[in-house]
mmCIF file of C-alpha atoms and ligand atoms in Angstrom:
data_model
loop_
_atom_site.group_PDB
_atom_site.id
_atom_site.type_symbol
_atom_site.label_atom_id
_atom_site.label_comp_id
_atom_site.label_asym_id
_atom_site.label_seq_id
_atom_site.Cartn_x
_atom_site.Cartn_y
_atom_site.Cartn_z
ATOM 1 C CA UNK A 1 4.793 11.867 -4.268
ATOM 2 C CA UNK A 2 1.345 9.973 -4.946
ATOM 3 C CA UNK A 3 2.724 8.057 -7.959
ATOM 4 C CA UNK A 4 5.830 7.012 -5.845
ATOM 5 C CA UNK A 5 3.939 5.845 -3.213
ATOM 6 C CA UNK A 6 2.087 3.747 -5.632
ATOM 7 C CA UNK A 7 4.675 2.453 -7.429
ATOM 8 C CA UNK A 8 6.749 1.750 -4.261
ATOM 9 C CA UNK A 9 3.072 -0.395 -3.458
ATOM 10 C CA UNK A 10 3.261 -2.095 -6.679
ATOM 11 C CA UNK A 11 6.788 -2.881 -6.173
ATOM 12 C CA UNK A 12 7.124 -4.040 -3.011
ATOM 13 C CA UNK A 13 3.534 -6.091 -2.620
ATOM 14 C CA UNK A 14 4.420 -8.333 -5.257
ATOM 15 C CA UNK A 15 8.007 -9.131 -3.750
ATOM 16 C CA UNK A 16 7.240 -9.865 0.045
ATOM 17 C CA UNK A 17 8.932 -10.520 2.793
ATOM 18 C CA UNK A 18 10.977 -6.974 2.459
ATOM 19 C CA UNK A 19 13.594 -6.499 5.190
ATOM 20 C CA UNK A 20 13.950 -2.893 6.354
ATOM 21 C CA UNK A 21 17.329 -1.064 6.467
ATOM 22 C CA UNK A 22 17.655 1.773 8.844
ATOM 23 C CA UNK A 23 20.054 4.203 9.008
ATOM 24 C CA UNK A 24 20.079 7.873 10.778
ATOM 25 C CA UNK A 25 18.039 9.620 9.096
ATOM 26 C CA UNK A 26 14.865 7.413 10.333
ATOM 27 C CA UNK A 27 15.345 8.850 13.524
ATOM 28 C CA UNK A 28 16.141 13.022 13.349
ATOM 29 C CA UNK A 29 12.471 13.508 13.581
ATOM 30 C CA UNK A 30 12.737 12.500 16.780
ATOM 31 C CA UNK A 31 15.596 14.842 17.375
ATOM 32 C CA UNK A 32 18.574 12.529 16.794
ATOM 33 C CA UNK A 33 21.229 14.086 14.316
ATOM 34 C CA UNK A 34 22.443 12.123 11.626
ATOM 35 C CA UNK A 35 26.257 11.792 10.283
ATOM 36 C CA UNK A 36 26.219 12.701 6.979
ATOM 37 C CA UNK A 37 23.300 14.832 6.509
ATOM 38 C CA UNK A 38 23.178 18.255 5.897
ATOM 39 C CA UNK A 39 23.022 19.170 9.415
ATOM 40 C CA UNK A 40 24.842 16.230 10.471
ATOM 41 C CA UNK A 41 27.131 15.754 13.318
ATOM 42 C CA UNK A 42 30.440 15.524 10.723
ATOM 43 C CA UNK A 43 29.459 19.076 10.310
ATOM 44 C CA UNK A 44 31.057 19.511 13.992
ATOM 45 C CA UNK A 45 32.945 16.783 15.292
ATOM 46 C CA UNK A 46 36.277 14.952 13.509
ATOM 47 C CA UNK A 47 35.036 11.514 12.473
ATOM 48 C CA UNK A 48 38.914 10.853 13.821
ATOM 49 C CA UNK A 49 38.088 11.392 17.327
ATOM 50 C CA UNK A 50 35.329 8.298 17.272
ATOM 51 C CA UNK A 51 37.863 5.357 16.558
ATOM 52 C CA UNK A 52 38.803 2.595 18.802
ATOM 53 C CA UNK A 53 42.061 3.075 18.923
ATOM 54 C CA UNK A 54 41.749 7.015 20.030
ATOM 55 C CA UNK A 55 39.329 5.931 23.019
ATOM 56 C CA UNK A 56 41.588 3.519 24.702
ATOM 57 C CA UNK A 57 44.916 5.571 23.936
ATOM 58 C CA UNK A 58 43.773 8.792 25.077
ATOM 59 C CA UNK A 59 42.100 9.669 28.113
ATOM 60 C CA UNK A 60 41.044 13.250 27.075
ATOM 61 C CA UNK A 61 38.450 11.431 24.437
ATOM 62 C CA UNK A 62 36.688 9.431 26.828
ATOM 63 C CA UNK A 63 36.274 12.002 29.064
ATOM 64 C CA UNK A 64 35.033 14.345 26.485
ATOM 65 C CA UNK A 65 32.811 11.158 25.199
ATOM 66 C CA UNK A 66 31.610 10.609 28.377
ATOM 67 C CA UNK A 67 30.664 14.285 29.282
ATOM 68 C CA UNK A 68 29.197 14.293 25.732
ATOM 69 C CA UNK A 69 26.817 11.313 26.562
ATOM 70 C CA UNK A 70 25.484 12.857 29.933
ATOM 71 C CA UNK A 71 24.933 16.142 28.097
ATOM 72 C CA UNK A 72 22.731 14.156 25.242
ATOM 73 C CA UNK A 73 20.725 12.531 28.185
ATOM 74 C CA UNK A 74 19.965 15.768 29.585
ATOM 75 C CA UNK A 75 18.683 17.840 26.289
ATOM 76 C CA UNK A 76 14.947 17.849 27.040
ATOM 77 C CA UNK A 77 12.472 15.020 28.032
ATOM 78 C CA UNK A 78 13.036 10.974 26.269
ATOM 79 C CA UNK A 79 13.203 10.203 23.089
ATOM 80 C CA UNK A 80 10.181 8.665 21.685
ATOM 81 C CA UNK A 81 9.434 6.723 18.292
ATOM 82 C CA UNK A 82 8.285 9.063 15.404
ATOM 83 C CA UNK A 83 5.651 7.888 12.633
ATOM 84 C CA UNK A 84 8.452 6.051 10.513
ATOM 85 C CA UNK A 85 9.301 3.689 13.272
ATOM 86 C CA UNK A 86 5.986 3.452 13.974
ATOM 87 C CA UNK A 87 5.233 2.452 9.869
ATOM 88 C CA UNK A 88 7.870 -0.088 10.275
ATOM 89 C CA UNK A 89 5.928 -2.186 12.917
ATOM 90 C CA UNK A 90 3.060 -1.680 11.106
ATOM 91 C CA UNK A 91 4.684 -3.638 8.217
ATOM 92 C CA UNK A 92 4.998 -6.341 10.284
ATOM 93 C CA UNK A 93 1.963 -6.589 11.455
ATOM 94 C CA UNK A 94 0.827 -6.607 8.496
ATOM 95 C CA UNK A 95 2.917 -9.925 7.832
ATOM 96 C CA UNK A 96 5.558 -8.632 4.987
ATOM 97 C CA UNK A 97 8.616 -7.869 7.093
ATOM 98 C CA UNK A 98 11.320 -10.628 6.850
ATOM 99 C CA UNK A 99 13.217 -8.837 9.606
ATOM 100 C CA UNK A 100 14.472 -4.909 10.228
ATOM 101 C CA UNK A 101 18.000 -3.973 10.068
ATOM 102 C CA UNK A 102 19.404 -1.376 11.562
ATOM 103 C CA UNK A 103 22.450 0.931 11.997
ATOM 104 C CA UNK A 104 21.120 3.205 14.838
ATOM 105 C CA UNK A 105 22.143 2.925 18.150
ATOM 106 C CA UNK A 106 18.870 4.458 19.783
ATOM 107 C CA UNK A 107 16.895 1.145 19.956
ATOM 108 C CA UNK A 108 13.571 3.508 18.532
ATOM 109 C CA UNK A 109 12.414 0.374 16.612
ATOM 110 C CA UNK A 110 11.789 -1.772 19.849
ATOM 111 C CA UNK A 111 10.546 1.605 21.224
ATOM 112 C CA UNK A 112 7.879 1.575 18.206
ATOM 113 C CA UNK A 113 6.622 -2.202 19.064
ATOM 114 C CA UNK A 114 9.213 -4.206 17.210
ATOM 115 C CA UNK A 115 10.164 -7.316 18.973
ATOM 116 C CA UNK A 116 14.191 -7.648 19.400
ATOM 117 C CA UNK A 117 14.116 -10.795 17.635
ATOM 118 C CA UNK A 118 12.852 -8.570 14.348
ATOM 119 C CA UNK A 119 16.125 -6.317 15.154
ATOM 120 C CA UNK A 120 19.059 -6.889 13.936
ATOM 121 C CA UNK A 121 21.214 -3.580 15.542
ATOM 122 C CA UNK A 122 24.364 -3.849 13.184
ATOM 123 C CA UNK A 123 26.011 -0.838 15.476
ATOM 124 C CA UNK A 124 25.238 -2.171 19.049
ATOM 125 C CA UNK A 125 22.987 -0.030 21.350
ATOM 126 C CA UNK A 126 23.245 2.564 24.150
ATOM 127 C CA UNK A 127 21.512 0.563 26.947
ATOM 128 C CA UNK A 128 24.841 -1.010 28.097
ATOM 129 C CA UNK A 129 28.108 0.075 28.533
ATOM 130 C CA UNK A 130 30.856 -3.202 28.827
ATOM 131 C CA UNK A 131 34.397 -3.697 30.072
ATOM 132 C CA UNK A 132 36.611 -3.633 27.370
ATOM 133 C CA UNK A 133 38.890 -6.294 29.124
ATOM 134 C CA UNK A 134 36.713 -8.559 30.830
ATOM 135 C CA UNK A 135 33.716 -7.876 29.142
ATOM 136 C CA UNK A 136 31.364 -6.866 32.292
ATOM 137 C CA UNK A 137 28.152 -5.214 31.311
ATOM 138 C CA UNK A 138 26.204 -2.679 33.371
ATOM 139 C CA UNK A 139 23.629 -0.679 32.723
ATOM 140 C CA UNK A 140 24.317 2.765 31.030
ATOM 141 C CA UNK A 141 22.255 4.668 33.442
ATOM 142 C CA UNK A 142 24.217 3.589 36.171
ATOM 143 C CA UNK A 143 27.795 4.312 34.713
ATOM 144 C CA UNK A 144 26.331 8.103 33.637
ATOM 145 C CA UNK A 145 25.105 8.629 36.762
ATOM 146 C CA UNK A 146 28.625 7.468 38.164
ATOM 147 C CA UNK A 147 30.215 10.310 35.532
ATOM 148 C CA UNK A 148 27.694 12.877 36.723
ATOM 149 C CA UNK A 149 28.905 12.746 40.522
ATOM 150 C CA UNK A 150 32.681 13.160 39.218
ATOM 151 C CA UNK A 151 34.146 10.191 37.626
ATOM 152 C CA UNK A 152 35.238 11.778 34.308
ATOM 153 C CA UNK A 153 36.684 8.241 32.946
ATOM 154 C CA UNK A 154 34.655 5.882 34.485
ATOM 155 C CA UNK A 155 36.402 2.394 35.499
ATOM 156 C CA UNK A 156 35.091 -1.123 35.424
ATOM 157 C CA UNK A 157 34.412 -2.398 39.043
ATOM 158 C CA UNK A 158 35.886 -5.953 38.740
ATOM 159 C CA UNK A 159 38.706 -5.255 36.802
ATOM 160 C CA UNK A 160 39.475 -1.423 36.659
ATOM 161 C CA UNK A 161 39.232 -1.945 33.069
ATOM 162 C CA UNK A 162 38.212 0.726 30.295
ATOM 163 C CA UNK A 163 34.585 1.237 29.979
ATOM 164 C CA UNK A 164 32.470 1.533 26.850
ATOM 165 C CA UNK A 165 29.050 1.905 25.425
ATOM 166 C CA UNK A 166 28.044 -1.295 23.604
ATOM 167 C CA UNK A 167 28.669 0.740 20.606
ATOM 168 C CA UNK A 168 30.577 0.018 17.437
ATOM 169 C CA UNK A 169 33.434 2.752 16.986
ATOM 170 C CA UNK A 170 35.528 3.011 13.775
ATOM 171 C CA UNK A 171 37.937 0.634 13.229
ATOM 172 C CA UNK A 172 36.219 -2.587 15.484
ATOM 173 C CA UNK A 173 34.740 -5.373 14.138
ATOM 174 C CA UNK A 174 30.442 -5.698 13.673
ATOM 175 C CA UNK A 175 29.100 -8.530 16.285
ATOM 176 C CA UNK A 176 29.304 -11.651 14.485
ATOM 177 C CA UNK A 177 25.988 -12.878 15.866
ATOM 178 C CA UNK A 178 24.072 -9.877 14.310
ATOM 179 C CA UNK A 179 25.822 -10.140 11.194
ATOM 180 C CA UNK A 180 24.782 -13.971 11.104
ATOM 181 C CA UNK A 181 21.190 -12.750 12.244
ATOM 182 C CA UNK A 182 21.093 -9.634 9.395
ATOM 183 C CA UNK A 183 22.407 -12.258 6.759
ATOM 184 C CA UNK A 184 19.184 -14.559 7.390
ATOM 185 C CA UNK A 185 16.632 -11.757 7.230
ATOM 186 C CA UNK A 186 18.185 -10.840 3.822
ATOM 187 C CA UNK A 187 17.885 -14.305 2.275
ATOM 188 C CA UNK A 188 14.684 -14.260 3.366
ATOM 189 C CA UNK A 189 13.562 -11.300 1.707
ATOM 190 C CA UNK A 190 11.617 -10.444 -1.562
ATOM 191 C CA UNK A 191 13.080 -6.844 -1.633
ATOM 192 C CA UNK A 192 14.428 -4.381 0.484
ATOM 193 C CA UNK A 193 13.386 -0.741 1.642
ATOM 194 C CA UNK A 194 16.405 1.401 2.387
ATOM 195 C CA UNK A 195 15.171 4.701 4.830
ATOM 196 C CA UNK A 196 17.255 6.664 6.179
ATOM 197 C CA UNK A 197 20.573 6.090 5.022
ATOM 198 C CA UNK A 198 23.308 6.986 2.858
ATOM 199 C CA UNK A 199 24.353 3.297 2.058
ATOM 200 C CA UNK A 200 27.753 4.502 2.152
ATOM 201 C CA UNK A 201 28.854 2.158 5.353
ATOM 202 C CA UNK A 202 30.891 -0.871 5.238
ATOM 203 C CA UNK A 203 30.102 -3.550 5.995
ATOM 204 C CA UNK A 204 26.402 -2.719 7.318
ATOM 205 C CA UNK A 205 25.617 -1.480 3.671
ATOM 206 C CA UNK A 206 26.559 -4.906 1.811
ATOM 207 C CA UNK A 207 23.325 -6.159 3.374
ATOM 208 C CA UNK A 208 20.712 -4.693 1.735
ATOM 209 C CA UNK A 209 23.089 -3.866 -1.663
ATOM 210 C CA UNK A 210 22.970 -7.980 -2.043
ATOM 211 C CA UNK A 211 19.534 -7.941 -1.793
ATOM 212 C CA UNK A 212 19.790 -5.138 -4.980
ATOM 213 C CA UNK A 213 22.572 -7.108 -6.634
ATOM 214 C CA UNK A 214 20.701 -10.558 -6.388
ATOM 215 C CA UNK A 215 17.703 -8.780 -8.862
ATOM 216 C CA UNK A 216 15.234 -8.519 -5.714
ATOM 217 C CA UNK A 217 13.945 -4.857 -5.722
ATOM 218 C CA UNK A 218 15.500 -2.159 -3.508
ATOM 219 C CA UNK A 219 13.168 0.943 -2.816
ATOM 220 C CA UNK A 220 14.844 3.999 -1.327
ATOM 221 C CA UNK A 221 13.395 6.454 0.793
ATOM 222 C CA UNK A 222 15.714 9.313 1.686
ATOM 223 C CA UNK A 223 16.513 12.992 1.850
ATOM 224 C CA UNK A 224 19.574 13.757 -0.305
ATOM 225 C CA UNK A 225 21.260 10.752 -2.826
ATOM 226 C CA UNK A 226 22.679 7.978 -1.540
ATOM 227 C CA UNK A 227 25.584 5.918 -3.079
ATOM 228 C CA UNK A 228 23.064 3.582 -4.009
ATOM 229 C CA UNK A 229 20.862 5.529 -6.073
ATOM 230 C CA UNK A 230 21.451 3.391 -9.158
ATOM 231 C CA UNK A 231 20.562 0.120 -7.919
ATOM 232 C CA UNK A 232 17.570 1.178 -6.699
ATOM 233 C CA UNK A 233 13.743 0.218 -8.419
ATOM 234 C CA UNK A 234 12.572 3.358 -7.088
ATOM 235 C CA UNK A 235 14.030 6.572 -4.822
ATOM 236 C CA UNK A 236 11.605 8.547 -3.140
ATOM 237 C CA UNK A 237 12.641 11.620 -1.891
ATOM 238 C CA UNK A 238 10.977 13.089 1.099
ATOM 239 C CA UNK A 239 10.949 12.403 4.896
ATOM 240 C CA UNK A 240 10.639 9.410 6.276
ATOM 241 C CA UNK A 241 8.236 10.379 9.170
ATOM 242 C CA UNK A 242 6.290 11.900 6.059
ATOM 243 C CA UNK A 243 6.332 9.166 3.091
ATOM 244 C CA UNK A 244 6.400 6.193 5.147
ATOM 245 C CA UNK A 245 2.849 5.999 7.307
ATOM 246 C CA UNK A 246 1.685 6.873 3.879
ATOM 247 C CA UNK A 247 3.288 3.980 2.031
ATOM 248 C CA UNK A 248 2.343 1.724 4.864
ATOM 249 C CA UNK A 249 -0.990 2.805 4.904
ATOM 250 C CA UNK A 250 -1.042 2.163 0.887
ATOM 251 C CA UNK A 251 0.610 -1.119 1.274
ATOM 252 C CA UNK A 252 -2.155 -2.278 3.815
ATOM 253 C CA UNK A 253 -4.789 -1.162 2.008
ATOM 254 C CA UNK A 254 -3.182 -3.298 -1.403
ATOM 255 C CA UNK A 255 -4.278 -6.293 0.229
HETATM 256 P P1 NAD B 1 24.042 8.851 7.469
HETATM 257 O O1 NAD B 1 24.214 9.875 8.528
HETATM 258 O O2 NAD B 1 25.164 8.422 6.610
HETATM 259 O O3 NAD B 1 22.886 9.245 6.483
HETATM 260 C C1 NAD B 1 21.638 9.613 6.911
HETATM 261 C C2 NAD B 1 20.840 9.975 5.660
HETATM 262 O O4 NAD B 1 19.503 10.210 6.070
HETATM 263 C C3 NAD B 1 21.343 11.248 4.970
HETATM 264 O O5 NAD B 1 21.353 11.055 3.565
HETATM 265 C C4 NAD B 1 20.289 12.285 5.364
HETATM 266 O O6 NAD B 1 20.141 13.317 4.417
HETATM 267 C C5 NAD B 1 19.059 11.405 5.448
HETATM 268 N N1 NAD B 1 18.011 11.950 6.301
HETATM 269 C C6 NAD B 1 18.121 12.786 7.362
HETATM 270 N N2 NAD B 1 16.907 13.028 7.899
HETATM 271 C C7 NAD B 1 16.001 12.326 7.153
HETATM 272 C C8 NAD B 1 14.595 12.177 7.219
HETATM 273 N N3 NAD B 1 13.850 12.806 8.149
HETATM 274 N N4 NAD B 1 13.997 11.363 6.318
HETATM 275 C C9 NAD B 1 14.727 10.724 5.367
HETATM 276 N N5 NAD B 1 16.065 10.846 5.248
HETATM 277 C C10 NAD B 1 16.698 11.624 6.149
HETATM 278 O O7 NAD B 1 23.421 7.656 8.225
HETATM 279 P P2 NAD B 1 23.830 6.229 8.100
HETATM 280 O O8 NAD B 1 24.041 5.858 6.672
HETATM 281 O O9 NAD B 1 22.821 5.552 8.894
HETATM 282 O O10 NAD B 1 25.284 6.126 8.797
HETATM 283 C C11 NAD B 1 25.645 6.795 9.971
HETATM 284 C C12 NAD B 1 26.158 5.873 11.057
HETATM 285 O O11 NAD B 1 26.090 6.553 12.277
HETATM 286 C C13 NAD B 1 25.305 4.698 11.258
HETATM 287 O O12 NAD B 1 26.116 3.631 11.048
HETATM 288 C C14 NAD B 1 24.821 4.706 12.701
HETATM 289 O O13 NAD B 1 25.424 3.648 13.414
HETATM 290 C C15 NAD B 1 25.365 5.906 13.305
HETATM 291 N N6 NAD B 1 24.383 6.856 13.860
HETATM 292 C C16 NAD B 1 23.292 6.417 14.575
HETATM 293 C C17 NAD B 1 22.358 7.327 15.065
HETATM 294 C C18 NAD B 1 21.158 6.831 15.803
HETATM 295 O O14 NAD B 1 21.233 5.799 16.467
HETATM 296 N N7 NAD B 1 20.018 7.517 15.690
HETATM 297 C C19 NAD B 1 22.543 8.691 14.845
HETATM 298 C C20 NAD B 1 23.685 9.112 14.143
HETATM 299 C C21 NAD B 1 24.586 8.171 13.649
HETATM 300 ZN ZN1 ZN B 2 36.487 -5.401 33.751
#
């Protein structure tokens, strides 16, 4: 792993800014499971059941959604940042992050220090959940806390509208403001370091793979190939909470 980390140095001091792209894996060391890992949560659920058009059809899903987000709140104490997060702010500190993009949900990066302006959350997040008619946003603690006292599918107060996390689900559309913002922080970059992520989802994974495409280096860190493997300058294969305070550490001490 030494070599890696050195080469990953070489590589990615001499072709600053570098954006970060983030994908699940960044955060199961802090006890999030992925998708498409090993362990991942496609190894139990039916990636059918997470589509738009299921949740507003089919009252069953939400309230099995719904029951599944209060149970997730309730495993064990918060969720905090692990190192890799942590390694990430640290690169901008350091001054060579053109901007971090990510496909979590968890908001761990502003957790870790990150301002939101350096986060570009391709997915949405979990602190709101919105109206899908008139668009009303409250806070997600207070809509959960609604669902714990009995509301299994949990209406908007204006409107009486569906309610949903400010999630993206399969089959809607990324927000066109982050996609604007994620666009920017790739033309911006010298290169791009991939952690955590298979690169295997559209649209969020054309954003670092033009970064690749355009000649500026990609560096991969990630358990398990991704469908990205040969574009990459350099795959290093390990944990992120593992390789990446190392690399950091490396990168800072490169000058
Ligand atoms: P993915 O699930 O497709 O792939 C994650 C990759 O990370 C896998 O290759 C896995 O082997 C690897 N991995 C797991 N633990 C790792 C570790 N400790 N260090 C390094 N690599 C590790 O993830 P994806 O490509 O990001 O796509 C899944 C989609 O699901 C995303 O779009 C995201 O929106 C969503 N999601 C978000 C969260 C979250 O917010 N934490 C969690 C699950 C899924
Ligand atoms: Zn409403």
């Amino acid at each position: 792993m030494e070599e890696a980390i050195v080469e990953a140095v070489q590589i990615l001091r001499s072709s600053t800014p570098i954006m970060v792209f983030s994908g699940a894996g960044i955060s199961t060391e802090s006890g999030i499971p992925d998708f498409r890992g090993p362990n991942g949560l496609w190894t139990k659920l039916d990636p059918d059941d997470f589509t738009i058009g299921r949740y507003l059809a089919d009252v069953e899903i939400r309230r099995r959604s719904w029951k599944m987000f209060v149970e997730s709140r309730n495993l064990g104490g918060p969720i905090e940042p692990n190192p890799a997060h942590r390694a990430v702010t640290n690169i901008s500190r350091l001054g060579f992050l053109s901007g971090c993009v990510t496909q979590n949900i968890d908001g761990l990066h502003q957790a870790a220090g990150l301002t939101d302006e350096e986060v570009v959350e391709l997915h949405g997040h979990v602190r709101e959940v919105r109206c899908v008619d008139c668009r009303t946003a409250y806070p997600t603690d207070d809509v959960l806390a609604r669902v714990s006292t009995g509301e299994d599918d949990p209406r908007c107060l204006r409107c009486s509208g569906i309610l949903k996390s400010a999630t993206v689900m399969f089959g809607e559309f990324l927000p066109v403001k982050e996609m604007e913002r994620a666009w920017r922080f790739a033309e911006a970059a010298g290169s791009v370091l991939a952690i955590g992520s298979t690169l295997s989802v559209f649209p969020a994974a054309d954003i670092p793979l033009s970064i690749a495409s355009s000649g500026r280096p990609l560096v991969i860190v990630n358990l398990g190939p991704t469908e990205a493997d040969d574009l990459a300058a350099l795959r290093i294969e390990g944990k992120a909470g593992e390789v990446l305070p190392r690399l950091v550490t490396a990168l800072a001490m490169a000058g």
